[in-house]
Short mmCIF file of C-alpha atoms in Angstrom, two decimals:
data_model
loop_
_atom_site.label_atom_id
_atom_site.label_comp_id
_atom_site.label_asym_id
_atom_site.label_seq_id
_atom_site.Cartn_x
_atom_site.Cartn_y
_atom_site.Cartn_z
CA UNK A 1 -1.05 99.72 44.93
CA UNK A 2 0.13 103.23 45.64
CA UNK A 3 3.80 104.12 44.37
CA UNK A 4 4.92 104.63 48.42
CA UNK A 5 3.88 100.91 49.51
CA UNK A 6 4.92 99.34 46.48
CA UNK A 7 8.48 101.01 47.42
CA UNK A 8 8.37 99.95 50.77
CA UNK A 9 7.13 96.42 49.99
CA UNK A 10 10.01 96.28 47.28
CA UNK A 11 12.61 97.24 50.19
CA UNK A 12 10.54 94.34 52.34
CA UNK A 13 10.67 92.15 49.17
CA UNK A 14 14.98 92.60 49.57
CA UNK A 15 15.27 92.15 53.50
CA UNK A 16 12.87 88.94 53.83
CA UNK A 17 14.24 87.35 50.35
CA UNK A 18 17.30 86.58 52.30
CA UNK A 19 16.11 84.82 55.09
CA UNK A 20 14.03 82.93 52.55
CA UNK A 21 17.13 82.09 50.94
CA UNK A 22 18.67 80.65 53.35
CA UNK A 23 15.97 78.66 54.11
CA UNK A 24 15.65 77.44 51.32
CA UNK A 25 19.26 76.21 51.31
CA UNK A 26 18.64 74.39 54.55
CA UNK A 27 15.60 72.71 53.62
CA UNK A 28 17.24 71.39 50.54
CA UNK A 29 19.86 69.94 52.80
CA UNK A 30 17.26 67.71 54.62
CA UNK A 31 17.30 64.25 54.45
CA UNK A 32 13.92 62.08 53.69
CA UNK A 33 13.63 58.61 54.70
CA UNK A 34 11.44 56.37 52.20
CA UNK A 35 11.63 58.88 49.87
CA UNK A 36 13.16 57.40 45.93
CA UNK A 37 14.47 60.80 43.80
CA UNK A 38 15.14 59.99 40.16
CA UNK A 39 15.95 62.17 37.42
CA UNK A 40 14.15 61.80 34.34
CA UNK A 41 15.12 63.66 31.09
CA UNK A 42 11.82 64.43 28.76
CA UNK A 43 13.95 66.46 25.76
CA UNK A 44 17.61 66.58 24.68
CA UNK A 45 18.64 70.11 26.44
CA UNK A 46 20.11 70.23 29.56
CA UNK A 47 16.91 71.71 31.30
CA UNK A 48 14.43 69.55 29.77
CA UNK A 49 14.28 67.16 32.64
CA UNK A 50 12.54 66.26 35.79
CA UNK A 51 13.45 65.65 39.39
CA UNK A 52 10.62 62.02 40.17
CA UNK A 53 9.88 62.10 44.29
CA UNK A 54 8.44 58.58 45.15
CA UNK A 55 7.16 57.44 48.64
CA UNK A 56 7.11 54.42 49.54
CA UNK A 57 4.73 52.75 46.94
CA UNK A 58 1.74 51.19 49.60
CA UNK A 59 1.38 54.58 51.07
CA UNK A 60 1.47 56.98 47.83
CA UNK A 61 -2.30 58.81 47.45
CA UNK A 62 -4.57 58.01 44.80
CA UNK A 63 -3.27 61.78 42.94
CA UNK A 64 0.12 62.89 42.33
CA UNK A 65 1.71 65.90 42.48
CA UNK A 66 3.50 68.00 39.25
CA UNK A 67 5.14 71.08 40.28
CA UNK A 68 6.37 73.73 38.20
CA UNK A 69 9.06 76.37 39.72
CA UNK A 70 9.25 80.26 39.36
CA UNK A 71 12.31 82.37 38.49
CA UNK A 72 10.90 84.97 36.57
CA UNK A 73 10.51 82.40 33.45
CA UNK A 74 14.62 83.23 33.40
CA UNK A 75 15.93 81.09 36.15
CA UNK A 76 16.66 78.16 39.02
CA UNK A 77 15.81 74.59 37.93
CA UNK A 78 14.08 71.59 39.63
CA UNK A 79 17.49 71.17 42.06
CA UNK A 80 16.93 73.92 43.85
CA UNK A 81 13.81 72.67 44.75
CA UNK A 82 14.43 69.68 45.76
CA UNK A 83 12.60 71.01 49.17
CA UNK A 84 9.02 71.34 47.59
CA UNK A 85 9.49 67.91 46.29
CA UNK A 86 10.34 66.11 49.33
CA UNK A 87 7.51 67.97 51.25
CA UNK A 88 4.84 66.52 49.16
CA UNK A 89 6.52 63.16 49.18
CA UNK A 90 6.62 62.87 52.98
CA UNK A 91 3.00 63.76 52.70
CA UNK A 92 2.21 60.60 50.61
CA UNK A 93 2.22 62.50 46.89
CA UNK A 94 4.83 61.01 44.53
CA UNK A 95 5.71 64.47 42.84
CA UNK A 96 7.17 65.44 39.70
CA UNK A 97 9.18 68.47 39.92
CA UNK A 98 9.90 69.70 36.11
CA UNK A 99 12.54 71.72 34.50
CA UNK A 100 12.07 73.92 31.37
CA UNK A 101 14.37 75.83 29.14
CA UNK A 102 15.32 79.66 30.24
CA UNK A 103 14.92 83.36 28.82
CA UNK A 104 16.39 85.00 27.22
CA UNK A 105 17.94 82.68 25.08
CA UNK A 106 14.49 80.46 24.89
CA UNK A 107 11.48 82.57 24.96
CA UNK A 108 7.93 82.53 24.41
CA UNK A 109 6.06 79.79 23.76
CA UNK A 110 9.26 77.47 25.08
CA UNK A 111 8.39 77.32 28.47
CA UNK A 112 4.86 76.75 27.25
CA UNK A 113 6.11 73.67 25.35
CA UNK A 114 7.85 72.15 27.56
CA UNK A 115 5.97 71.75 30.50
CA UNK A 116 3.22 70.62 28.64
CA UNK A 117 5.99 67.85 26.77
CA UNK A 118 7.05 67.42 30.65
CA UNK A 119 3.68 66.97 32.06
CA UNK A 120 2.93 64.41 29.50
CA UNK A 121 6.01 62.39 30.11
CA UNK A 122 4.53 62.61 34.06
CA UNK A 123 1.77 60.75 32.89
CA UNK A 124 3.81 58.08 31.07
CA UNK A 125 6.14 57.38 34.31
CA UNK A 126 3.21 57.67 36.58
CA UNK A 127 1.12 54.77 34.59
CA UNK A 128 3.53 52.65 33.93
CA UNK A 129 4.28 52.73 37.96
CA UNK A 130 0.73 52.47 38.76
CA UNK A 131 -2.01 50.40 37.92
CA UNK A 132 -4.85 53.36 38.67
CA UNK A 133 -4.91 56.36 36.36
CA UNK A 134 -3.69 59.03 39.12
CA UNK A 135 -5.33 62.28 38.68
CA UNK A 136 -2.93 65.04 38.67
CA UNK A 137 -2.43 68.63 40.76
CA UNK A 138 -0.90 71.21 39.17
CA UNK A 139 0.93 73.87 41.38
CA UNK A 140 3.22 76.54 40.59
CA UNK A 141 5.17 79.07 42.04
CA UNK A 142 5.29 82.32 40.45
CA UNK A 143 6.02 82.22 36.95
CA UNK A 144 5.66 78.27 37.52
CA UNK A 145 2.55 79.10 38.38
CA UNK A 146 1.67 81.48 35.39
CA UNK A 147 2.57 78.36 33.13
CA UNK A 148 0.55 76.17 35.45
CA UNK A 149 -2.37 77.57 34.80
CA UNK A 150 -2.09 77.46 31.18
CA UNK A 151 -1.44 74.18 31.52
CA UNK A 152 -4.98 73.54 33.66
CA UNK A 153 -6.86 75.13 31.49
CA UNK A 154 -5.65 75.80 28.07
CA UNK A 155 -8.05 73.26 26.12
CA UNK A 156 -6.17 73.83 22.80
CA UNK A 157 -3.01 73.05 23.97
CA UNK A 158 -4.16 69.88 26.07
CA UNK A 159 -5.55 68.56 22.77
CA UNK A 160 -2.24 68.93 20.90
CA UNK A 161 -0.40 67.03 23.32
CA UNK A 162 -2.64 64.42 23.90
CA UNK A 163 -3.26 65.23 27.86
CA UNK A 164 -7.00 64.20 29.24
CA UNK A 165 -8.31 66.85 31.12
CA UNK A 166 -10.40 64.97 33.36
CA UNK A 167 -7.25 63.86 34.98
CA UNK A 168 -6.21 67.22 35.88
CA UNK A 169 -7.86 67.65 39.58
CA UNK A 170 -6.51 70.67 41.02
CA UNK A 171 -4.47 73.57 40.11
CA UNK A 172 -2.75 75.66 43.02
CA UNK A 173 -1.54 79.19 41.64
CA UNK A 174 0.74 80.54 44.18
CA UNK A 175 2.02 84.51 43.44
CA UNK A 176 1.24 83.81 39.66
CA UNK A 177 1.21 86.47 37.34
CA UNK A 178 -2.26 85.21 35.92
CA UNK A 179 -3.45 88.45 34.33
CA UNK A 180 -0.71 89.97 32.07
CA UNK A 181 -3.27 93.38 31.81
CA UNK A 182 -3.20 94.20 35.38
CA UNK A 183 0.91 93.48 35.39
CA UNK A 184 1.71 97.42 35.37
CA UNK A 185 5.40 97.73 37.97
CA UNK A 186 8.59 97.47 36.53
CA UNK A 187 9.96 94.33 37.70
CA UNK A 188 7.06 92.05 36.13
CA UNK A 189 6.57 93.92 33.29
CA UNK A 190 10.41 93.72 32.36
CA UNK A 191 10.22 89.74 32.72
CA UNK A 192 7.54 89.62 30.85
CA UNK A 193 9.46 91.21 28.19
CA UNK A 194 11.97 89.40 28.00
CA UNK A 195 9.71 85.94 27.91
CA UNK A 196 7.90 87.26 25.16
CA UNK A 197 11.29 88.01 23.28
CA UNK A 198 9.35 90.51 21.43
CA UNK A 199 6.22 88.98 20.77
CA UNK A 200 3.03 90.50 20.61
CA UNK A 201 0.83 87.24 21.56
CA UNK A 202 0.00 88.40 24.92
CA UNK A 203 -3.76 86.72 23.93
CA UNK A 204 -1.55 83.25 23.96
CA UNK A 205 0.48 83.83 26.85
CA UNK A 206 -1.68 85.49 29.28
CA UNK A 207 -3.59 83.19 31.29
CA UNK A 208 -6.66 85.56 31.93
CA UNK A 209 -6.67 85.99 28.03
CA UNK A 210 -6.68 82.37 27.26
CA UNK A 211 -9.31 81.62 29.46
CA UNK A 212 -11.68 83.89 27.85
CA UNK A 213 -11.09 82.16 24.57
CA UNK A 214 -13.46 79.57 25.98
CA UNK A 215 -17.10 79.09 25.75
CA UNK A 216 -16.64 76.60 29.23
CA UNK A 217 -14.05 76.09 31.56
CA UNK A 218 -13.34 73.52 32.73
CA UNK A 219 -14.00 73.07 36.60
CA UNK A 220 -10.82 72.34 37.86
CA UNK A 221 -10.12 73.12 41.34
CA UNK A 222 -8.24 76.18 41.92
CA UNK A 223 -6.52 77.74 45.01
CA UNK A 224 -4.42 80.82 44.22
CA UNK A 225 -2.43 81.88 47.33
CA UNK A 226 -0.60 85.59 47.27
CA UNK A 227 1.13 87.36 49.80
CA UNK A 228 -0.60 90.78 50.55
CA UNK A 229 2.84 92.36 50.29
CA UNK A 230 3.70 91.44 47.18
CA UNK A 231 5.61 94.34 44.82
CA UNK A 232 6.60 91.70 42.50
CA UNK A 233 3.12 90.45 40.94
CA UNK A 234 0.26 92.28 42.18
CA UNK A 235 -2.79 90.13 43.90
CA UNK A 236 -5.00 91.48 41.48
CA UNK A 237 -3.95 88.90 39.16
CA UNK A 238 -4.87 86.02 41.32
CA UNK A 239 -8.18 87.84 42.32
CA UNK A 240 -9.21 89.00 38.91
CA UNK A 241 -8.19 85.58 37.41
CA UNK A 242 -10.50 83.43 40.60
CA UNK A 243 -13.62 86.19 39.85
CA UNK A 244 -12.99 85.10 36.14
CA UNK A 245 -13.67 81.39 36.62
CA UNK A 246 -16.24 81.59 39.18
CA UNK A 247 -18.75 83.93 37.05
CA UNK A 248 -18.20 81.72 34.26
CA UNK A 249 -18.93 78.23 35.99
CA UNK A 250 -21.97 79.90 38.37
CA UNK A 251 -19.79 79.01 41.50
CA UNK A 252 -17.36 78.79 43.67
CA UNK A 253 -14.71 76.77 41.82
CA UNK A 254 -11.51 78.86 42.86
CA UNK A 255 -11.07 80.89 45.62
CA UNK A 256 -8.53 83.20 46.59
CA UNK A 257 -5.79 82.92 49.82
CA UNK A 258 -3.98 85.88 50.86
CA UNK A 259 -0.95 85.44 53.12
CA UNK A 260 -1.20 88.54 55.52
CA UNK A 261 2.95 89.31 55.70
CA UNK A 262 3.82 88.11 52.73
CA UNK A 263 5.90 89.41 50.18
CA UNK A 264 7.12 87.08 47.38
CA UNK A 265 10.24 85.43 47.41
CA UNK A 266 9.72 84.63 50.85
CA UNK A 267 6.00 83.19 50.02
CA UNK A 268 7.77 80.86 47.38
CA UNK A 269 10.28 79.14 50.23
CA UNK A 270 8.02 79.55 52.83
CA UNK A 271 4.58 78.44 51.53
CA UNK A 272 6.35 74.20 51.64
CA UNK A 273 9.26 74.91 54.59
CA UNK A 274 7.75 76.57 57.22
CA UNK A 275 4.80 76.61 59.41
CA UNK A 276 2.96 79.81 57.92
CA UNK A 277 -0.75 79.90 57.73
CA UNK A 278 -0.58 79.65 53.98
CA UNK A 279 1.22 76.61 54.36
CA UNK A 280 -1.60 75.21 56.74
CA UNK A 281 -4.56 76.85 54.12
CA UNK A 282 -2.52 74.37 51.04
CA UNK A 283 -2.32 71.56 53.39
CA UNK A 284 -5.67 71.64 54.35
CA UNK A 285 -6.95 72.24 50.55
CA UNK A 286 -5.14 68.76 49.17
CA UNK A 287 -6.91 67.03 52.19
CA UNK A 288 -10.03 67.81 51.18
CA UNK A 289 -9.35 66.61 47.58
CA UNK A 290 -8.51 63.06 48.61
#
């Protein structure tokens, strides 16, 4: 991205992240019907919990949905939102909406840890709710979805904690920073500096680089939706990340959305609040995976 649209998407990226804000703050006002919200704790610090979105228990789908929020790996918590949950609830998903601890005074691999200790506890509350083995769909928002995707697909990890791949069915990526190599303006790379706290294991942290420590992938569904506007994580790391998996599985396993308008604070609100075509391209993808 040229140096004069990245500065006029960053001045974009201010304007529309206010509006998104504010949105955001009204949809978490909204009120579900026949929707149960528990809080679940899965460690003994303050963040280490989850926010547990049930529908009513005849209509809940066959998968469930775990959601990870973004904040730069340094801020907001499951609470604020409380939105994202009760959209996939209303659509029939119970969803688990996890917390993790915060940079810079937990760094990498803490985030890693926990939501890989928090998506295992998912799995305990889910079975002992449910007679079926629900598969589960992963999605993320920004650096939610950067530890998403480690979680998808990181086979070494998954065996240390137990987790059975096969019931990971999806994995939405939306505005991850996938591909720490092709991270190159100032506000990513300075967040990724201070998650890293000074380590040099990019290999481990970078989702791109993890991948490639694999002989197979495995073929998980994957739908990584960025905003063409974004200055804050550039769409080459969704689109260098999808070309990644689909040359190494021989086909179209992941595929690439981009949000024409979209910047990224706004994509993160907007993509489960407001009738965008994103929102419409995410609806549509979880339909077809029924």
């Amino acid at each position: 991205m040229a140096k004069w649209i990245w500065i006029k998407n960053t001045i974009g990226e201010s304007f529309f992240s206010l509006f998104a804000l504010i949105k955001m703050k009204k949809a978490n006002n909204k009120e579900y019907e026949h929707i149960q919200v528990n809080k679940i704790k899965y460690g003994k610090h303050e963040n280490q919990h989850m926010l547990v979105f049930e529908p009513i228990k005849d209509s809940a789908k066959q998968k469930f949905i775990f959601f990870i929020h973004g904040g730069g790996w340094t801020s907001n918590n499951p609470t604020m939102f409380k939105f994202v949950g009760g959209f996939f609830a209303q659509m029939g998903y119970m969803t688990v909406s996890v917390g993790y601890r915060l940079a810079p005074d937990y760094t990498y691999p803490t985030q890693i840890e926990d939501v890989f200790s928090g998506f295992k506890k998912a799995f305990d509350i889910v079975d002992e709710k449910y007679v079926d083995k629900k598969q589960a769909i992963i999605i993320g928002s920004s650096s939610g979805a950067h530890l998403g995707s480690i979680l998808a697909y990181d086979q070494k990890r998954q065996a240390e904690y137990k987790i059975e791949s096969d019931r990971i069915s999806g994995l939405v990526s939306n505005a991850g920073p996938l591909n720490f190599k092709v991270c190159q303006n100032p506000i990513i790379t300075k967040l990724i500096g201070d998650f890293m706290g000074g380590s040099k294991e990019l290999e481990h942290a970078s989702p791109m680089e993890i991948i490639k420590d694999y002989k197979a992938l495995s073929k998980i569904p994957t739908l990584c939706i960025h905003g063409e506007k974004d200055p804050v994580i550039e769409i080459e790391n969704s689109q260098t990340f999808v070309d990644y998996i689909n040359n190494k599985n021989k086909g179209q396993i992941a595929e690439v959305f981009k949000a024409k308008g979209s910047y990224h604070s706004d994509l993160c609100v907007y993509l489960f609040s407001k009738e965008i075509e994103a929102k419409k391209k995410l609806v549509q993808w979880l339909r077809d995976r029924e």
